[in-house]
Coordinates of C-alpha atoms in Angstrom, one line a residue:
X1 CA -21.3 112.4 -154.0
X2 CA -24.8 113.6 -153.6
X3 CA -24.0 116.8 -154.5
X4 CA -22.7 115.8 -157.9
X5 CA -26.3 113.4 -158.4
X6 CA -28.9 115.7 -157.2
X7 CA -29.3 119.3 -157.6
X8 CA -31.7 121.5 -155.6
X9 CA -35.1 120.9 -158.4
X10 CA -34.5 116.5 -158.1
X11 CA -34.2 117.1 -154.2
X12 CA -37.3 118.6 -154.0
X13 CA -39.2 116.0 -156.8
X14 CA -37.7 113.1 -154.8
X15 CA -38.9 114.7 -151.3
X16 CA -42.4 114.6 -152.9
X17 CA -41.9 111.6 -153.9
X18 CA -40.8 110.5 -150.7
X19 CA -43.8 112.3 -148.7
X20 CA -46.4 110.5 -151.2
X21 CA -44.8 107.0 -150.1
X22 CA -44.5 107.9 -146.0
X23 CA -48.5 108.7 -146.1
X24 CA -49.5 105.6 -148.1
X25 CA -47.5 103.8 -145.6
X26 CA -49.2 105.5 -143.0
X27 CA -52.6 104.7 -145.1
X28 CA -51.8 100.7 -145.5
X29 CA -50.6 100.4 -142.2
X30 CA -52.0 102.2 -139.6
X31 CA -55.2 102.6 -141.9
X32 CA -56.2 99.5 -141.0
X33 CA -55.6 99.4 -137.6
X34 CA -58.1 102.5 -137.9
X35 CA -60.5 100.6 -140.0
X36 CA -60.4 97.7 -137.6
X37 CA -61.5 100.1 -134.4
X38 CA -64.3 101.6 -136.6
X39 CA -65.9 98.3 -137.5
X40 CA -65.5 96.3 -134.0
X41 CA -69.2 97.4 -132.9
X42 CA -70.5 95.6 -136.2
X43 CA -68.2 92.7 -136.6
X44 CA -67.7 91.8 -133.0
X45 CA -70.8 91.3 -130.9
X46 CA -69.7 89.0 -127.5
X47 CA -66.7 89.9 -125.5
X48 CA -64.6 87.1 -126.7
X49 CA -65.7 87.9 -130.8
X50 CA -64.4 91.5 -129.7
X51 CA -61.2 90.1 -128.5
X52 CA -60.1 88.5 -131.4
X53 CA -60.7 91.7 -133.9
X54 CA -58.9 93.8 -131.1
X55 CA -55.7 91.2 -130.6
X56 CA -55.1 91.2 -134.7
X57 CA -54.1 94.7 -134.4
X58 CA -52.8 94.3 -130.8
X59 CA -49.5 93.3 -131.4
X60 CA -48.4 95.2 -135.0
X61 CA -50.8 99.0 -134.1
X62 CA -47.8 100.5 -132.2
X63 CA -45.4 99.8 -135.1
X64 CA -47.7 101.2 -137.7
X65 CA -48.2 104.5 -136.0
X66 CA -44.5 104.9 -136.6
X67 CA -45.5 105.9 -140.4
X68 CA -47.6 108.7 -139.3
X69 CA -44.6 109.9 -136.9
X70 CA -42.4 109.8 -139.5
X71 CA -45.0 111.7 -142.3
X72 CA -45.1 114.8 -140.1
X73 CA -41.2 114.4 -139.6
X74 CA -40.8 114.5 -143.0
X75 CA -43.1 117.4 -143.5
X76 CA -41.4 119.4 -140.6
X77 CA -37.9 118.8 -142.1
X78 CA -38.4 118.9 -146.0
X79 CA -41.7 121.7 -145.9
X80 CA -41.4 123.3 -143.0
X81 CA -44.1 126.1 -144.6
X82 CA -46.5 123.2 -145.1
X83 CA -45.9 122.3 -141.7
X84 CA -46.5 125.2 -140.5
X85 CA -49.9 125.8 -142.3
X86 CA -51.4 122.6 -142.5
X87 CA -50.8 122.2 -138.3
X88 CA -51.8 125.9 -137.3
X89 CA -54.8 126.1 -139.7
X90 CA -56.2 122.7 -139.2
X91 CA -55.5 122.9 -135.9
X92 CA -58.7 122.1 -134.2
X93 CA -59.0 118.8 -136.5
X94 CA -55.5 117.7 -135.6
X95 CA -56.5 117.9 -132.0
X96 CA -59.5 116.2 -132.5
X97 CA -57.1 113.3 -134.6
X98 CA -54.6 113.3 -131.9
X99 CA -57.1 113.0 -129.1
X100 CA -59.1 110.0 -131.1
X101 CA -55.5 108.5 -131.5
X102 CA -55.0 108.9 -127.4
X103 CA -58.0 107.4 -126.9
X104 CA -56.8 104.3 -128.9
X105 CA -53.7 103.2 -126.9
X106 CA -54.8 103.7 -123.2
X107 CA -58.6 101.9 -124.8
X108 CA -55.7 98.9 -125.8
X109 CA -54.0 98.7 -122.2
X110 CA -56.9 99.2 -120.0
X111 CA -59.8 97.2 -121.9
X112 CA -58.9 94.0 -120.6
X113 CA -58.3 95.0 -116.7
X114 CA -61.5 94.4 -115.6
X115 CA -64.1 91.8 -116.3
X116 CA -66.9 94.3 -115.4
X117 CA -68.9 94.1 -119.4
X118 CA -69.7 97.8 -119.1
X119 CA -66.1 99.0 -118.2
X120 CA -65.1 96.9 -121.4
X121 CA -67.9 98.7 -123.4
X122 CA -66.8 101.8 -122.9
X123 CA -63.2 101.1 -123.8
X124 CA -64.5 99.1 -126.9
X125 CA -66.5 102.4 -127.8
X126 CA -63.1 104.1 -127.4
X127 CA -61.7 101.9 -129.8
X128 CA -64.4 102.7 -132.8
X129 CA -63.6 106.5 -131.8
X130 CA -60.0 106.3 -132.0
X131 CA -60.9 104.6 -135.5
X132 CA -63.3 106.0 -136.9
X133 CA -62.7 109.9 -136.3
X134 CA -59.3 110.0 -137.6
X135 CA -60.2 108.3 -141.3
X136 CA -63.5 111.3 -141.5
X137 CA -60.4 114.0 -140.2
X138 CA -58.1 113.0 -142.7
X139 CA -60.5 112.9 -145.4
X140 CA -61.8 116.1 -144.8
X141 CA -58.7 117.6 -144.3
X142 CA -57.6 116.3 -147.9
X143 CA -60.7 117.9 -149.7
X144 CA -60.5 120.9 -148.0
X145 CA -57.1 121.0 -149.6
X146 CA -58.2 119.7 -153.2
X147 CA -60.6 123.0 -152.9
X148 CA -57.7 125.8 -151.5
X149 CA -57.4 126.6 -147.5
X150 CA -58.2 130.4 -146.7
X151 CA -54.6 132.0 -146.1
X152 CA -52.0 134.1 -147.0
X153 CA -48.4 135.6 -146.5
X154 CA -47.3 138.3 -144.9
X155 CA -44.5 140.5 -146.7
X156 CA -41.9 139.1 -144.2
X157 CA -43.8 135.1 -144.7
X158 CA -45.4 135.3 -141.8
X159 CA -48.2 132.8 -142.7
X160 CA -52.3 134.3 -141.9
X161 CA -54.9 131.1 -141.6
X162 CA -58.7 132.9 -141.9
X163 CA -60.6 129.4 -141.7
X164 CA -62.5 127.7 -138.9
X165 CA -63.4 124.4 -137.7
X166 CA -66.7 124.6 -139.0
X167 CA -65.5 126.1 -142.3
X168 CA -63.6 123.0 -142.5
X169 CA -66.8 121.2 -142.6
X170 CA -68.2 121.6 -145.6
X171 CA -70.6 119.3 -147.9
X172 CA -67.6 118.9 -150.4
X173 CA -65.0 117.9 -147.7
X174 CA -67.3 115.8 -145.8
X175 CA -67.8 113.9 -148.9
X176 CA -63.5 112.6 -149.1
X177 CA -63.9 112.8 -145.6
X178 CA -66.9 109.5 -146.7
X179 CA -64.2 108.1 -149.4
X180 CA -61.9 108.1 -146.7
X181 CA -64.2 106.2 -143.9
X182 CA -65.2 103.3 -146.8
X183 CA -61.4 103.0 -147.7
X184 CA -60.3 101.9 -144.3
X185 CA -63.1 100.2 -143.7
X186 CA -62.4 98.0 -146.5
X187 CA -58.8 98.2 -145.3
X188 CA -59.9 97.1 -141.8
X189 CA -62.1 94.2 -142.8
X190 CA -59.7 92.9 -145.9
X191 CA -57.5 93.0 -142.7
X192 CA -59.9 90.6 -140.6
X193 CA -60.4 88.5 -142.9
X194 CA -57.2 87.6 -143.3
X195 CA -55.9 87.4 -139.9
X196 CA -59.0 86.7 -137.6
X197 CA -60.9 83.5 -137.6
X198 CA -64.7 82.3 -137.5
X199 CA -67.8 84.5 -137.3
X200 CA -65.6 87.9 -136.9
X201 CA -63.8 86.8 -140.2
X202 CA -66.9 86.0 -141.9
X203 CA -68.4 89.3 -140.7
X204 CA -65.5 91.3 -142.3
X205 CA -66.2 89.6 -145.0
X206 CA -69.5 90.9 -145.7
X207 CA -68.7 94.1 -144.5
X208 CA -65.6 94.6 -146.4
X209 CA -67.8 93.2 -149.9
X210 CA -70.0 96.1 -149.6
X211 CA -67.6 98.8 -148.4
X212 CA -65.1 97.9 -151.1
X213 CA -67.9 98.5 -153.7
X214 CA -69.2 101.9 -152.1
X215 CA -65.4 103.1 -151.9
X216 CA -65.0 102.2 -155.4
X217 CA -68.3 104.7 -156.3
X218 CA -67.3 107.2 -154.2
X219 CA -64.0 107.2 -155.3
X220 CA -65.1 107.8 -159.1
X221 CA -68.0 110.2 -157.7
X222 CA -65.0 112.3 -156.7
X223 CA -63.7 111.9 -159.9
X224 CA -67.1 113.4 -161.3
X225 CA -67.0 116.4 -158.7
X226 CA -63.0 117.4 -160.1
X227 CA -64.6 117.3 -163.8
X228 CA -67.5 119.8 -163.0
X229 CA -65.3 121.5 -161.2
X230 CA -66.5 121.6 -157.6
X231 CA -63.7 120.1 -156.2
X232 CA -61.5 123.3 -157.0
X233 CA -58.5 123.5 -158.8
X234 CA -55.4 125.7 -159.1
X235 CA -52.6 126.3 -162.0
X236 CA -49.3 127.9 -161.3
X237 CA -49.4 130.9 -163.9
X238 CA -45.5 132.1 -163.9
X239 CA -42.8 130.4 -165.5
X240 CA -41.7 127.8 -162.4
X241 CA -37.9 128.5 -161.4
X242 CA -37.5 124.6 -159.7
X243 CA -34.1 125.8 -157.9
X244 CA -35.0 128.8 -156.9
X245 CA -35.7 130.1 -153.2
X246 CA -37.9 128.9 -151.1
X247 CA -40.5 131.7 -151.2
X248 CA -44.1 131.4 -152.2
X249 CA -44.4 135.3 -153.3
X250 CA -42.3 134.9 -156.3
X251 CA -45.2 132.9 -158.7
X252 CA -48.8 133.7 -159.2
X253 CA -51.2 131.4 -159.0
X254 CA -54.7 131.4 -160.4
X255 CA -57.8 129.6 -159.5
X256 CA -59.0 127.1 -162.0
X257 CA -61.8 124.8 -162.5
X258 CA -60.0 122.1 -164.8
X259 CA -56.4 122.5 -163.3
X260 CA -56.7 119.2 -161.4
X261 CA -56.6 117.4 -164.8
X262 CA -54.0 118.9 -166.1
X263 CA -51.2 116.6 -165.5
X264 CA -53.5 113.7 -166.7
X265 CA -54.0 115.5 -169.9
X266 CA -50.6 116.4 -170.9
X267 CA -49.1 112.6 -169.7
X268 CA -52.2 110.1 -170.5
X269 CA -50.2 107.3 -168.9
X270 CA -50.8 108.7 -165.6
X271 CA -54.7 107.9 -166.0
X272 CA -53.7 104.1 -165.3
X273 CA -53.1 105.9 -161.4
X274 CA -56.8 106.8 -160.8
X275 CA -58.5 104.0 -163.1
X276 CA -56.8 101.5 -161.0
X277 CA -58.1 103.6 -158.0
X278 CA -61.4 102.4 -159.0
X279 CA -60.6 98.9 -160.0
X280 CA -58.7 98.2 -157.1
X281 CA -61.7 97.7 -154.3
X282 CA -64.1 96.3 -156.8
X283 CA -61.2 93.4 -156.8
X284 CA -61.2 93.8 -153.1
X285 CA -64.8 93.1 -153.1
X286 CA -64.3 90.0 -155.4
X287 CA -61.8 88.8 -153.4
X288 CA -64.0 89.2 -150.1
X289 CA -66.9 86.5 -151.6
X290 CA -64.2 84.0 -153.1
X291 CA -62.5 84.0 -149.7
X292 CA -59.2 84.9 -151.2
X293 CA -58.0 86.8 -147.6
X294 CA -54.6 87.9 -149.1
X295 CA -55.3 88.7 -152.6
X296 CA -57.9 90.5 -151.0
X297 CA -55.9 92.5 -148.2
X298 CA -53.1 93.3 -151.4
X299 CA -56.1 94.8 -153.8
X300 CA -57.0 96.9 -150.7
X301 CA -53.9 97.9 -150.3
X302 CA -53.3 99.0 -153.9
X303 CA -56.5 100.4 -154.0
X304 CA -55.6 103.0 -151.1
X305 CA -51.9 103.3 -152.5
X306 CA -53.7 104.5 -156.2
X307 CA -56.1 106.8 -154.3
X308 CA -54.0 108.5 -152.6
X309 CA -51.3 109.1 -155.3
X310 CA -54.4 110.2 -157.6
X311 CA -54.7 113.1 -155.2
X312 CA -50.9 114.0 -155.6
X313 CA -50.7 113.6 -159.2
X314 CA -53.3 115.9 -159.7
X315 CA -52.3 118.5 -157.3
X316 CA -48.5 118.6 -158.7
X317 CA -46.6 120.8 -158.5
X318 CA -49.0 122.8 -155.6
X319 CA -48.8 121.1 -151.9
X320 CA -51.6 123.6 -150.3
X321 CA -53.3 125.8 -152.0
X322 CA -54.6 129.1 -151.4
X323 CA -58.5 130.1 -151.7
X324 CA -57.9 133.3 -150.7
X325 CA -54.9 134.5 -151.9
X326 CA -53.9 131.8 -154.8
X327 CA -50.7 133.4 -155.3
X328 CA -49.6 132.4 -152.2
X329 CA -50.0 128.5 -152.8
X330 CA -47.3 126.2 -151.2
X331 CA -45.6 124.6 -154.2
X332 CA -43.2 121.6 -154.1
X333 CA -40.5 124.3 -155.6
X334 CA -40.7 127.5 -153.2
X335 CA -42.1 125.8 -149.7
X336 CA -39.2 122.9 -149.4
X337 CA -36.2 123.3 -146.8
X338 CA -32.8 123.9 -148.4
X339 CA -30.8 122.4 -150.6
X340 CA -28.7 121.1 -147.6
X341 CA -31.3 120.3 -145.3
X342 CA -33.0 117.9 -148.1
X343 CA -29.4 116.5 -149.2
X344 CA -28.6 115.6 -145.3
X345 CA -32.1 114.2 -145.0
X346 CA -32.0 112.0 -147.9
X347 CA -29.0 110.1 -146.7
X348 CA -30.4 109.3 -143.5
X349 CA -33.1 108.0 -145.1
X350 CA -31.4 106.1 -147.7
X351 CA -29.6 104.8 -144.4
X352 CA -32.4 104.4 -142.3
X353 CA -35.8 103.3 -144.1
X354 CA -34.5 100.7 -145.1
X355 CA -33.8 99.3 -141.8
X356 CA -37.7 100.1 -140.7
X357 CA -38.8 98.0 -143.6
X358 CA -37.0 95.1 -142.8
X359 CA -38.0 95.5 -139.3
X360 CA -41.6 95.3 -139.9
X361 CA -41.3 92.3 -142.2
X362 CA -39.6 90.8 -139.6
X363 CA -42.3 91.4 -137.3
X364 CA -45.0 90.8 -139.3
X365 CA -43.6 87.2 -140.4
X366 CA -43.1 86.8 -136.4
X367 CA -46.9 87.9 -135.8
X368 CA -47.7 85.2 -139.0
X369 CA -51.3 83.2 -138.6
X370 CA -54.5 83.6 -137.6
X371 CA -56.2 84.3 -134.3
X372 CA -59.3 82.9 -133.0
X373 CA -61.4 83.0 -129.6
X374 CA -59.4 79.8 -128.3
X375 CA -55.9 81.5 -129.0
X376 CA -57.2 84.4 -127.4
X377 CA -58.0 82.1 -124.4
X378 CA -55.0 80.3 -124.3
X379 CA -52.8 83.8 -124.2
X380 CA -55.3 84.8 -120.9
X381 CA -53.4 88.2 -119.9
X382 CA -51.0 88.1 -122.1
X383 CA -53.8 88.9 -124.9
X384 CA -55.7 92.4 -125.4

């Protein structure tokens, strides 16, 4: 039957369809487990205020990681080129991501062994670490990818990186790698102040007021940067062949200033995706002084949702594009797996996904209230 609905060119549009909504799960889950560990040192100041922001991401972070497991499985399987280049060439930074995201489990299970304040400390440092380096890595990662990563093919596709760490670090990237960092901030504290109670919810609150604004400024500051150009840009030049083979040598690709627009000015509709991008936190931000938590938590929510599907809207049809060599780009219609391979993979996830999602409702309606320094108490061991 799937044969007969979807050829090889909606395969490959739904799989990028599908990849967009695995890494804004990712973002609105785990993104604010992330945000949490980065603000604890500022909204958590005694031992038991720190216990209550750790237990309100305690008992769901495990879960939510399973978005991020099942974005680079989805990569693997569907874009095995981009897999391939984006985990070899950013190597160093995915290290750095996966070591920060070690950190944070073994920080979760051994904080709370010992009473000894220092011990805790350190594991509470941990915690900000495990936090805070992943949302700067990911953001840098995704500007150095709005402005073309340095490789190329060889005849026989054997993919060349020519980058560096430190190349990765530029002003440019280090700037989404800011948007990034004020996005799950404001995820993190929209997320305290709806679950966690007294002076670490009011904390969040003022945090997440401010950080919701600066996200919203940096967030149309980026849009300034595509407009003047700094922020790169790339057009596919050659008629596009959507089922043909998977090979990125058959297009040419040219580097262009304005090319990250193009999609919003041939469909004006799709400006609604970025505007709302902008709107989004400043309603966060309203919703954090009226004390609304969960209209709050929602606007943050759809703020990171628009942001990140602002990136992939603009960068359509290209995946990763090539500074280098730009004729070697990764599109969405010569880097995907085969028409088989996506077929097979879409009807395990028509099968599956849907059972993860009603999982985590379940879960999260299980894990429903608040939690405060005498819940905390009253769980003893059982707590973080």
């Amino acid at each position: 039957m799937i044969d007969f609905l979807f050829d090889y060119e909606t395969l490959r549009v739904i799989w990028w369809i599908l990849l967009g909504i695995l890494l804004i799960g990712f973002a609105t889950t785990d993104g604010f487990d992330m945000g949490v560990g980065a603000l604890l040192p500022f909204v958590a100041r005694t031992d038991a205020e720190r216990r209550v922001a750790i237990n309100t991401i305690g008992p769901v972070w495990e879960g939510n990681q399973v978005w991020f497991i099942l974005g680079g499985g989805a990569i693997f399987a569907a874009w095995p080129a981009l897999y391939a280049l984006s985990f070899s060439g950013f190597y160093l930074a995915m290290f750095l991501v996966l070591l920060a995201l070690i950190l944070r489990p073994v920080a979760f299970k051994y904080r709370s062994k010992r009473p000894d304040p220092a011990w805790r400390s350190r594991w509470d440092w941990a915690l900000f670490v495990g936090g805070a380096v992943p949302a700067l890595i990911f953001g840098v990662a995704l500007g150095n990818t709005l402005q073309g990563v340095p490789f190329h093919f060889t005849p026989d596709l054997r993919p060349i990186y020519e980058g560096s760490l430190f190349g990765l670090l530029n002003p440019l990237a280090l700037y989404c790698g800011l948007v990034s960092v004020a996005m799950l901030i404001t995820h993190g504290a929209a997320w305290l102040a709806f679950k966690a109670e007294g002076i670490v919810g009011d904390r969040a609150r003022a945090v997440g007021a401010r950080s919701a604004v600066i996200t919203s400024l940096l967030f149309a500051g980026g849009g300034v940067l595509v407009w003047l150009g700094l922020l790169g840009g790339y057009r596919v030049t050659s008629p596009i062949v959507w089922d043909g083979p998977s090979n990125p040598l058959l297009k040419t690709v040219s580097a262009d200033s304005g090319a990250w627009l193009a999609n919003f000015h041939a469909h004006p509709l799709l400006w609604i995706v970025p505007a709302l991008g902008v709107v989004a936190p400043l309603l966060a931000a309203i919703g954090f002084r009226a004390r609304r938590e969960g209209w709050t938590f929602l606007a943050s929510q759809f703020g990171v949702a628009m942001i990140i599907a602002t990136v992939g809207l603009a960068m359509f049809p290209i995946l990763l594009p090539s500074s280098s060599n730009p004729s070697h780009s990764l599109t969405v219609f010569d880097a995907s797996s085969s028409r088989a391979t996506l077929r097979n993979m879409l009807i395990a996830t028509v099968i599956f996904l849907p059972l993860i999602l009603a999982y985590t409702a379940w879960v999260y309606s299980v894990l429903w209230g608040k939690v405060g320094e005498k819940s905390v108490e009253k769980a003893g061991s059982s707590a973080y």
